[in-house]
């Protein structure tokens, strides 16, 4: 099968000390001079029609540069990229709209830019307006739009002209939940219709669900490439390690607003009691928390612990019910230990959070301390937690209850 | 590069419509301003050069004849100036759109040029009506305006592409163009006939390709004096040269240019 996107050894360099004059001289004479900064080097991949490639990596790793090159907005310093058919692109959280013109005029302009006949553009126009939910504002100048409206229109336009290749850079980080859901559904349906998709996202869960394959870029070079589940796992393990030094200051005194109680220490361990930030599904996770309740503290001391996925979803939260669950250390200090046996969490980035507060009150927002940790899993299940399940073939008789 | 333009005709039409609309959007008088400016220039130059300084075209000391000779030259001059000067900033002004998707850069200076030529055509229509009413026109060689338009567009496009690309690297280009166009306005026989210049300067004026263009337009609308065929050939060859140069520079710089926007 012929791939819809073929990239061969793409590299992009910027001159370290470029100024327009030396750059122009270099372009016209063809001679290169001076130190160059690597934005991207040696990236090759193929994306077949109906499949999606995810690009992951930290900020400044070259994700945006790669997406710009694939969409044709930037040119590689060396290497080649070939793209079949019409490209819909949503780069840098916004389409290229002219602020003085209305949403409708900008839709028509983008259609013309994508090379569509005017009557095809008019056909698509109503669908685009409906998707963006901007019926009331579509004839107002785009400069009057809020950031959310702008992104909604951008997403609607870049996906609205039946692109055969869709390039999306982190666009789904904005917009409210229902709209994000709508965008994900739209990407899936475009993919199903046979478009090739290249998407970059910090949301690893999304990359895992949307994409068959992925590239992890580190400092412009592909660090890991292939099956999306494996690449995301490699990358999240790396993130877990990179985040480790941060937990040193998790319980640093004076790190939050002045109050009567605080978390003094938060430590995350594996089943054997040694410090750990990387777990596998089904392993045991232990927490040690030390909290200090000052003399001015009113109420019954209590500790809370929560596990959150890195997109903010609380998976589990628990609190102590009585002082007997805590070990007194004297002078208002208490130690709490929690053991989470056989954690069912699936692969991804998570944080464990802890707060000290009164038994009957909610903790102050700033009083939470947290440590990141990552989970790897071997299977191909998606979601937040693993649930015991079994697939059964249709020919076998059902088990009696 | 010109050959890629038909494929982008819908985009160019959008760009031209957008350009013309953006000039009048939010202004009360709208189109009036684009007529006022040339009309005022025409009136002022006629007042100063014909009435005060008594410059004359041909033998008659007629203010009307002066105004028509001036008008014939001013129309292409303003189209070239507008096309080139406004093109210089077009990549920078449209950076937001260029950087967000694949964009055929050559359509931007071309659409600026088209919108200037549209204004020139409107002016030419008015001019032809005036000539017909005043019965001062000589339309035997009017058909000449078609090749003249073609060469003028070729030259403007080359200069516009050159200015647009270079201005991304050196923002001084737009400033420099202002100075150059002022200089060339006076060393092109627009407000005076070439014959009025003293002998050694007549030769210098003939080195200016625009001299021949202006005289050819006057010939096409007003009859005599006949332009020099060699001069027109010179203008044509130089225009082709400008076109090739502009195209070369834009093609060589287009990949890096986007990174600087």
XYZ file of C-alpha atoms in Angstrom:
662
model
C 0.000 0.000 0.000
C 1.228 3.446 -0.876
C 1.797 5.713 2.104
C 0.059 9.067 2.249
C 2.997 10.716 4.007
C 6.581 9.730 3.345
C 9.382 11.472 5.173
C 13.000 10.568 4.544
C 15.794 11.782 6.818
C 14.260 15.136 7.590
C 16.587 17.628 9.222
C 16.178 21.246 10.094
C 18.954 23.522 11.261
C 18.917 27.152 12.169
C 22.046 29.269 12.102
C 23.209 29.926 15.652
C 24.190 33.506 14.984
C 22.260 34.097 11.869
C 21.426 37.539 10.867
C 19.443 38.286 7.763
C 22.453 39.489 5.819
C 24.622 36.401 6.293
C 21.643 34.142 5.706
C 20.864 35.847 2.412
C 24.494 35.571 1.337
C 24.421 31.904 2.217
C 21.225 31.281 0.275
C 22.352 33.109 -2.856
C 25.872 31.673 -2.938
C 24.909 28.239 -1.621
C 27.765 28.270 0.894
C 27.051 27.469 4.481
C 28.876 29.117 7.305
C 28.859 29.358 11.057
C 27.542 27.178 13.836
C 24.103 25.768 13.386
C 21.475 24.764 15.875
C 19.701 21.493 15.357
C 15.932 21.579 15.488
C 15.436 18.215 13.861
C 17.787 15.575 12.531
C 17.384 12.320 10.669
C 13.665 11.763 11.078
C 12.100 9.263 8.698
C 8.644 7.730 8.754
C 5.681 6.721 6.672
C 2.049 7.107 7.458
C -0.418 5.049 5.492
C -3.908 6.196 4.666
C -6.269 5.522 7.539
C -3.499 5.406 10.123
C -2.138 7.879 12.626
C 1.335 8.767 13.800
C 1.797 10.338 17.203
C 4.743 12.610 17.961
C 5.766 12.845 21.596
C 8.614 14.573 23.358
C 9.319 17.362 25.748
C 9.084 21.046 24.882
C 11.778 22.045 22.415
C 12.320 18.502 21.183
C 11.386 19.383 17.595
C 7.753 18.256 17.539
C 6.415 21.519 16.159
C 9.232 21.785 13.617
C 8.419 18.297 12.367
C 4.720 19.066 12.058
C 5.446 22.317 10.255
C 7.587 20.494 7.746
C 4.961 17.810 7.161
C 2.261 20.426 6.646
C 4.472 22.356 4.222
C 4.614 25.516 6.342
C 8.380 25.112 6.788
C 11.023 23.510 4.642
C 13.565 20.953 5.777
C 17.270 21.853 5.598
C 17.798 18.399 4.165
C 15.728 15.324 3.516
C 12.435 14.991 1.747
C 8.808 14.850 2.626
C 6.106 13.802 0.219
C 2.451 14.202 0.974
C -0.414 12.901 -1.142
C -3.432 15.087 -1.528
C -4.863 17.923 0.477
C -3.324 18.778 3.829
C -5.400 20.134 6.679
C -3.126 21.730 9.240
C -3.684 23.158 12.676
C -0.337 24.406 13.969
C 0.449 26.431 17.078
C -3.091 26.428 18.418
C -4.650 28.379 15.647
C -5.212 28.531 11.967
C -3.848 31.400 9.934
C -6.813 33.718 10.068
C -6.942 37.344 9.101
C -8.258 39.206 12.145
C -10.149 41.902 10.224
C -12.220 39.446 8.219
C -15.200 37.468 9.366
C -15.140 33.808 10.264
C -17.022 33.006 7.061
C -14.540 34.940 4.885
C -11.682 33.124 6.583
C -13.342 29.767 5.889
C -13.607 30.668 2.198
C -10.034 31.874 2.129
C -8.673 28.686 3.646
C -10.707 26.654 1.173
C -9.191 28.605 -1.722
C -5.748 28.171 -0.188
C -6.275 24.420 -0.056
C -7.018 24.592 -3.766
C -10.743 23.873 -3.691
C -13.206 25.085 -6.304
C -15.477 27.843 -4.937
C -18.623 25.701 -5.098
C -16.907 22.917 -3.128
C -15.970 25.513 -0.521
C -19.568 26.692 -0.262
C -20.720 23.102 0.161
C -18.384 22.596 3.106
C -19.086 26.008 4.639
C -22.302 25.148 6.486
C -20.820 21.988 7.945
C -17.788 23.899 9.176
C -19.897 26.607 10.779
C -22.103 23.995 12.441
C -19.138 22.073 13.800
C -17.526 25.200 15.223
C -20.825 26.123 16.987
C -20.225 29.733 15.973
C -23.440 30.323 13.973
C -24.140 33.622 15.731
C -20.639 35.007 15.320
C -19.589 33.662 11.962
C -20.095 36.992 10.192
C -18.213 38.969 12.843
C -14.530 39.805 12.379
C -12.303 37.077 13.783
C -10.501 39.612 15.988
C -13.623 39.814 18.167
C -13.451 36.066 18.910
C -12.315 34.675 22.216
C -9.352 32.295 22.245
C -11.710 29.348 22.570
C -13.835 30.472 19.617
C -10.709 30.989 17.536
C -9.474 27.488 18.189
C -12.900 26.004 17.539
C -13.051 27.684 14.161
C -9.462 26.652 13.460
C -10.185 23.034 14.195
C -13.417 23.093 12.184
C -11.697 24.644 9.160
C -8.596 22.468 9.131
C -10.667 19.289 9.360
C -13.629 20.517 7.344
C -12.465 20.214 3.742
C -11.991 16.429 3.710
C -8.210 16.540 4.031
C -6.332 13.429 2.972
C -3.597 14.297 5.446
C -4.344 15.939 8.772
C -1.573 17.561 10.799
C -2.531 18.668 14.300
C -0.242 20.266 16.842
C -1.502 20.106 20.417
C -4.815 21.584 19.378
C -6.923 19.488 21.677
C -5.460 20.955 24.833
C -7.970 23.786 24.616
C -11.698 24.034 24.517
C -14.115 22.629 27.037
C -14.563 18.923 27.641
C -17.516 18.344 25.288
C -15.707 20.129 22.476
C -12.526 18.147 23.093
C -14.583 14.998 22.852
C -16.107 16.244 19.607
C -12.631 16.953 18.201
C -11.370 13.494 19.094
C -14.426 11.941 17.451
C -13.860 14.052 14.372
C -10.240 12.961 14.107
C -11.286 9.345 14.430
C -13.931 9.679 11.733
C -11.499 11.433 9.379
C -9.061 8.636 10.003
C -11.720 6.038 9.316
C -12.504 7.727 6.003
C -8.920 7.035 4.981
C -6.930 10.134 5.886
C -3.417 9.872 7.288
C -2.978 11.706 10.573
C 0.102 13.173 12.189
C -0.596 14.503 15.651
C 1.562 15.773 18.447
C 0.280 15.832 21.983
C 1.449 15.943 25.561
C -1.540 13.833 26.414
C 0.005 10.378 26.210
C -3.303 8.688 26.763
C -4.612 10.351 23.627
C -1.568 9.306 21.607
C -2.076 5.756 22.775
C -5.726 5.688 21.802
C -5.543 7.580 18.504
C -2.308 6.388 16.979
C -0.985 3.081 15.730
C 2.553 4.340 15.582
C 4.550 6.993 17.353
C 7.875 8.791 17.372
C 9.525 10.063 20.505
C 11.763 13.010 19.729
C 14.522 14.072 22.034
C 16.609 17.128 21.150
C 15.493 16.836 17.550
C 16.431 13.203 17.076
C 14.181 10.170 17.100
C 14.836 8.379 20.360
C 12.262 5.676 19.956
C 9.982 4.888 17.079
C 7.444 2.264 16.155
C 4.390 0.831 17.810
C 2.583 3.620 19.709
C 2.063 1.613 22.892
C 5.759 0.778 23.160
C 6.971 4.282 22.324
C 4.607 5.906 24.794
C 5.732 3.438 27.430
C 9.403 4.235 26.786
C 8.686 7.917 26.907
C 6.622 7.824 30.092
C 9.300 5.760 31.817
C 11.787 8.418 30.777
C 9.478 11.158 32.091
C 9.199 9.348 35.413
C 12.980 9.382 35.762
C 13.313 12.978 34.600
C 10.776 14.058 37.192
C 12.541 12.292 40.072
C 14.728 15.167 41.325
C 11.606 17.231 41.845
C 10.293 15.187 44.743
C 13.234 16.280 46.877
C 11.479 19.561 47.529
C 8.020 18.054 47.811
C 7.969 18.483 51.533
C 10.261 21.459 51.810
C 9.222 23.736 54.640
C 7.769 27.041 53.633
C 6.935 25.809 50.161
C 3.250 26.622 50.566
C 1.264 29.414 52.145
C 1.592 29.868 55.899
C -0.950 27.747 57.716
C -1.355 25.619 60.735
C -0.693 22.265 59.168
C 1.558 21.030 56.413
C 2.985 17.941 54.798
C 6.573 17.572 55.950
C 7.491 14.493 54.003
C 5.970 12.515 51.177
C 7.751 9.419 49.981
C 6.718 6.867 47.421
C 8.119 3.339 47.622
C 7.780 0.006 45.942
C 6.725 -3.180 47.754
C 10.189 -3.721 49.185
C 10.314 -0.269 50.752
C 12.828 1.436 48.477
C 12.114 4.701 46.751
C 10.534 4.253 43.325
C 8.837 6.380 40.665
C 8.174 3.769 38.080
C 5.739 0.928 38.569
C 4.175 -1.835 36.600
C 0.486 -2.608 36.637
C -0.190 -4.971 39.510
C 2.789 -3.983 41.650
C 2.498 -2.677 45.177
C 2.894 1.012 45.937
C 3.580 2.298 49.432
C 3.434 5.840 50.709
C 4.956 7.404 53.760
C 3.628 10.762 54.844
C 4.740 12.901 57.738
C 2.583 15.890 58.617
C 2.962 18.631 61.183
C -0.030 20.216 62.930
C 1.040 23.398 64.710
C -0.248 24.489 68.107
C -2.730 26.876 66.499
C -4.422 24.027 64.643
C -8.110 23.516 65.392
C -9.938 20.260 64.860
C -8.980 16.646 64.523
C -5.808 16.015 62.406
C -6.428 14.047 59.260
C -4.429 13.062 56.183
C -5.651 12.693 52.641
C -4.053 10.851 49.780
C -5.129 10.889 46.154
C -3.925 9.283 42.942
C -4.388 11.421 39.893
C -3.716 10.819 36.250
C -1.531 13.549 34.693
C -4.549 15.049 32.944
C -6.094 15.796 36.334
C -8.536 12.893 36.628
C -8.730 11.754 40.247
C -8.643 7.980 40.229
C -8.775 7.391 43.914
C -8.850 9.491 47.062
C -8.793 8.360 50.653
C -8.562 9.976 54.106
C -7.877 8.890 57.633
C -10.996 8.558 59.778
C -9.435 8.580 63.231
C -6.172 9.440 64.930
C -5.542 5.763 65.505
C -4.652 5.419 61.853
C -1.717 7.795 62.382
C 1.484 7.272 64.283
C 2.173 10.191 66.659
C 5.751 11.470 66.544
C 5.275 14.128 69.240
C 4.992 17.948 69.088
C 2.044 17.795 66.709
C 3.782 15.562 64.158
C 2.160 12.429 62.785
C 3.234 9.758 60.395
C 0.845 7.945 58.078
C 1.554 4.920 55.942
C -0.589 3.732 53.066
C -0.111 0.554 51.114
C -1.816 0.234 47.763
C -1.696 -3.413 46.829
C -1.730 -4.570 43.203
C -2.315 -1.159 41.708
C -4.654 -1.641 38.723
C -3.413 1.509 36.969
C -2.696 1.229 33.256
C 0.281 2.776 31.472
C 0.593 6.531 31.808
C 1.803 9.358 33.961
C 0.256 9.834 37.391
C 0.796 11.851 40.555
C 0.265 10.927 44.114
C -0.938 13.863 46.209
C -1.145 14.265 49.925
C -2.603 16.939 52.162
C -2.997 17.541 55.869
C -6.175 19.105 57.154
C -8.842 18.961 59.786
C -11.063 15.914 59.744
C -14.192 17.869 58.965
C -12.805 20.349 56.437
C -11.490 20.295 52.921
C -7.754 20.996 52.607
C -6.698 24.403 51.360
C -5.926 24.362 47.658
C -2.276 25.170 48.173
C -1.668 22.591 50.820
C -1.397 19.575 48.527
C 2.053 18.126 47.952
C 2.564 15.777 45.063
C 5.053 13.430 43.435
C 4.851 12.162 39.888
C 5.197 8.524 39.052
C 4.709 6.466 35.956
C 3.129 3.144 35.275
C 3.999 0.726 32.538
C 1.811 -2.112 31.468
C 2.383 -4.960 29.156
C -1.037 -5.431 27.672
C -2.818 -3.308 25.123
C -5.703 -2.248 27.294
C -6.610 1.428 27.345
C -8.048 3.607 30.045
C -7.094 4.499 33.582
C -7.418 1.176 35.378
C -7.249 -2.442 34.459
C -10.413 -4.439 35.066
C -10.504 -8.177 35.319
C -12.121 -9.443 32.173
C -12.420 -12.384 29.914
C -13.305 -12.762 26.263
C -15.382 -15.666 25.284
C -16.007 -17.124 21.850
C -19.606 -17.455 20.602
C -19.460 -21.244 20.224
C -18.755 -22.058 23.851
C -21.765 -22.452 26.100
C -22.173 -19.605 28.593
C -21.045 -20.373 32.118
C -23.850 -20.867 34.549
C -23.963 -18.048 37.104
C 6.674 30.969 -11.525
C 4.019 32.779 -13.553
C 3.047 29.373 -14.862
C 2.123 28.220 -11.333
C -0.275 31.129 -10.912
C -3.286 29.770 -12.888
C -3.425 26.808 -10.510
C -3.880 29.256 -7.658
C -6.518 31.381 -9.386
C -9.128 30.925 -6.651
C -6.603 31.883 -4.017
C -5.497 34.907 -6.040
C -9.098 35.994 -6.512
C -9.636 35.733 -2.750
C -6.429 37.663 -2.090
C -7.305 40.446 -4.526
C -10.866 40.712 -3.226
C -9.516 40.750 0.322
C -6.946 43.409 -0.569
C -9.464 45.703 -2.245
C -12.034 45.192 0.505
C -9.504 45.705 3.293
C -8.701 49.116 1.894
C -12.266 50.271 2.102
C -13.567 48.287 5.029
C -14.384 50.626 7.877
C -13.968 53.767 5.789
C -16.991 55.967 5.147
C -16.037 57.302 1.748
C -14.744 53.965 0.458
C -13.828 53.992 -3.190
C -13.803 57.783 -3.157
C -10.323 57.790 -1.604
C -8.802 55.775 -4.405
C -10.132 58.297 -6.889
C -9.299 61.358 -4.825
C -5.583 60.651 -4.584
C -4.804 60.437 -8.318
C -7.295 63.208 -9.107
C -5.599 65.507 -6.629
C -2.130 64.678 -7.962
C -3.343 65.337 -11.482
C -4.870 68.672 -10.494
C -1.865 69.867 -8.479
C 0.758 68.926 -11.068
C -1.342 70.548 -13.776
C -1.665 73.703 -11.702
C 2.036 73.974 -10.925
C 3.607 72.740 -14.150
C 1.170 73.931 -16.723
C -0.170 77.163 -15.237
C 2.772 78.348 -13.124
C 5.825 76.934 -14.900
C 4.163 76.882 -18.343
C 5.418 73.470 -19.346
C 3.737 72.325 -22.541
C 3.418 69.154 -24.535
C 3.551 69.740 -28.295
C 3.064 73.210 -29.643
C -0.186 74.258 -28.013
C -0.077 76.041 -24.697
C -3.240 74.259 -23.599
C -3.754 73.219 -19.988
C -6.111 70.468 -21.135
C -3.480 68.901 -23.384
C -0.991 69.027 -20.526
C -3.394 67.342 -18.132
C -4.121 64.528 -20.597
C -0.419 63.892 -21.280
C 0.171 63.825 -17.554
C -2.786 61.501 -16.957
C -1.595 59.039 -19.640
C 1.781 58.719 -17.900
C 0.560 58.910 -14.317
C -1.755 55.870 -14.632
C 0.933 53.226 -15.359
C 3.386 54.977 -13.063
C 1.056 54.782 -10.084
C 0.218 51.139 -10.817
C 3.908 50.218 -10.836
C 4.647 52.204 -7.710
C 1.693 50.787 -5.831
C 2.395 47.242 -6.979
C 6.046 47.302 -5.948
C 5.901 49.403 -2.781
C 2.961 47.501 -1.294
C 4.475 44.156 -2.278
C 7.560 44.903 -0.226
C 5.572 44.431 2.972
C 3.224 41.715 1.826
C 5.114 38.708 3.249
C 5.518 40.393 6.605
C 1.890 41.490 6.733
C 0.693 37.982 5.907
C 3.199 36.146 8.106
C 0.404 34.772 10.257
C -1.147 32.992 7.279
C 2.105 31.950 5.588
C 3.483 30.265 8.693
C 0.430 28.177 9.416
C 0.202 26.087 6.251
C 1.712 25.431 2.880
C 1.459 28.739 1.082
C 2.356 29.585 -2.528
C 4.313 32.765 -1.808
C 4.284 34.055 -5.386
C 0.537 34.668 -5.165
C 1.032 37.466 -2.628
C 3.028 39.990 -4.709
C 0.992 38.942 -7.714
C -2.300 39.729 -6.035
C -0.993 43.114 -4.866
C -0.031 43.789 -8.478
C -3.447 42.693 -9.741
C -5.211 44.984 -7.331
C -3.021 47.892 -8.522
C -3.786 47.030 -12.141
C -7.510 46.913 -11.361
C -7.249 50.508 -10.163
C -5.242 51.389 -13.243
C -7.951 49.888 -15.463
C -10.643 51.908 -13.686
C -8.525 55.032 -14.179
C -7.971 54.117 -17.827
C -11.720 53.764 -18.377
C -12.294 57.234 -16.933
C -9.405 58.545 -19.027
C -10.852 57.108 -22.252
C -14.228 58.731 -21.547
C -12.536 62.091 -20.943
C -10.529 61.735 -24.154
C -13.603 60.846 -26.177
C -15.638 63.730 -24.751
C -12.821 66.274 -25.174
C -12.117 64.878 -28.654
C -8.409 65.104 -27.975
C -7.644 61.379 -28.180
C -6.008 59.642 -31.081
C -7.167 56.045 -30.914
C -5.527 54.697 -34.097
C -2.882 52.866 -32.057
C -5.001 52.225 -28.979
C -4.566 48.489 -29.458
C -0.958 49.028 -28.379
C -2.062 49.301 -24.760
C -2.461 45.514 -24.552
C 1.217 44.668 -25.141
C 2.113 47.696 -23.019
C 0.037 46.350 -20.127
C 1.662 42.941 -20.555
C 5.223 44.248 -20.381
C 4.333 46.594 -17.532
C 2.890 43.665 -15.545
C 5.952 41.537 -16.279
C 8.241 44.279 -14.994
C 6.114 45.091 -11.956
C 5.840 41.444 -11.013
C 9.611 40.973 -11.180
C 10.258 44.056 -9.067
C 7.448 43.174 -6.655
C 8.753 39.629 -6.096
C 12.256 41.022 -5.631
C 11.115 43.668 -3.164
C 8.900 41.236 -1.264
C 11.658 38.639 -0.775
C 14.489 41.045 -0.014
C 12.450 43.039 2.452
C 12.176 39.976 4.689
C 15.980 39.963 4.986
C 16.494 43.721 5.027
C 13.568 45.701 6.315
C 15.255 48.769 4.811
C 14.073 47.743 1.374
C 10.628 49.216 1.927
C 12.208 52.531 2.989
C 14.628 52.495 0.098
C 11.779 51.965 -2.347
C 10.106 55.163 -1.189
C 13.265 57.096 -2.033
C 13.818 55.325 -5.340
C 10.290 55.914 -6.531
C 10.526 59.591 -5.695
C 13.778 59.803 -7.641
C 12.355 57.966 -10.624
C 9.205 60.048 -10.621
C 11.308 63.087 -11.489
C 13.785 61.397 -13.855
C 10.945 59.948 -15.887
C 9.277 62.442 -18.212
C 5.887 62.303 -16.478
C 5.216 65.954 -15.667
C 7.259 67.203 -18.620
C 8.091 65.989 -22.146
C 11.544 64.522 -22.736
C 12.144 67.184 -25.387
C 12.075 69.910 -22.712
C 15.210 68.481 -21.037
C 18.577 69.961 -22.065
C 20.613 67.878 -24.533
C 22.967 65.884 -22.251
C 20.077 65.012 -19.909
C 17.942 63.754 -22.765
C 20.406 60.925 -23.197
C 20.263 60.097 -19.491
C 16.467 60.088 -19.612
C 16.575 57.637 -22.500
C 18.554 55.224 -20.301
C 15.568 55.112 -17.976
C 13.353 52.303 -19.324
C 10.247 53.966 -17.870
C 10.798 56.932 -20.214
C 9.992 54.671 -23.140
C 7.004 53.128 -21.430
C 5.513 56.519 -20.618
C 6.026 57.754 -24.163
C 4.466 54.599 -25.577
C 1.342 55.037 -23.443
C 1.074 58.660 -24.598
C 1.401 57.472 -28.162
C -1.330 54.852 -27.718
C -3.836 57.291 -26.183
C -2.933 60.628 -27.738
C -1.141 59.834 -31.030
C 2.109 61.645 -31.578
C 5.021 61.810 -30.852
C 6.057 58.341 -31.949
C 8.083 56.406 -29.370
C 11.452 54.923 -30.266
C 11.212 51.247 -31.218
C 14.683 50.598 -29.819
C 13.695 52.272 -26.580
C 10.637 50.007 -26.281
C 12.738 46.962 -27.035
C 15.157 48.118 -24.339
C 12.261 48.452 -21.869
C 10.946 45.018 -22.873
C 14.300 43.291 -22.435
C 14.899 44.981 -19.080
C 11.404 44.008 -17.936
C 12.090 40.395 -18.795
C 15.378 40.729 -16.897
C 13.588 42.130 -13.832
C 11.055 39.323 -14.042
C 13.777 36.672 -14.214
C 15.686 38.301 -11.365
C 12.639 38.586 -9.124
C 11.693 34.998 -9.843
C 15.258 33.795 -9.184
C 15.532 35.589 -5.858
C 12.106 34.474 -4.674
C 12.767 30.849 -5.650
C 16.163 30.815 -3.997
C 14.990 32.429 -0.787
C 11.488 31.019 -0.380
C 12.469 28.117 1.877
C 14.455 30.174 4.361
C 12.306 33.241 4.104
C 9.480 31.668 6.082
C 11.825 31.019 9.024
C 12.503 34.752 9.332
C 8.885 35.846 9.420
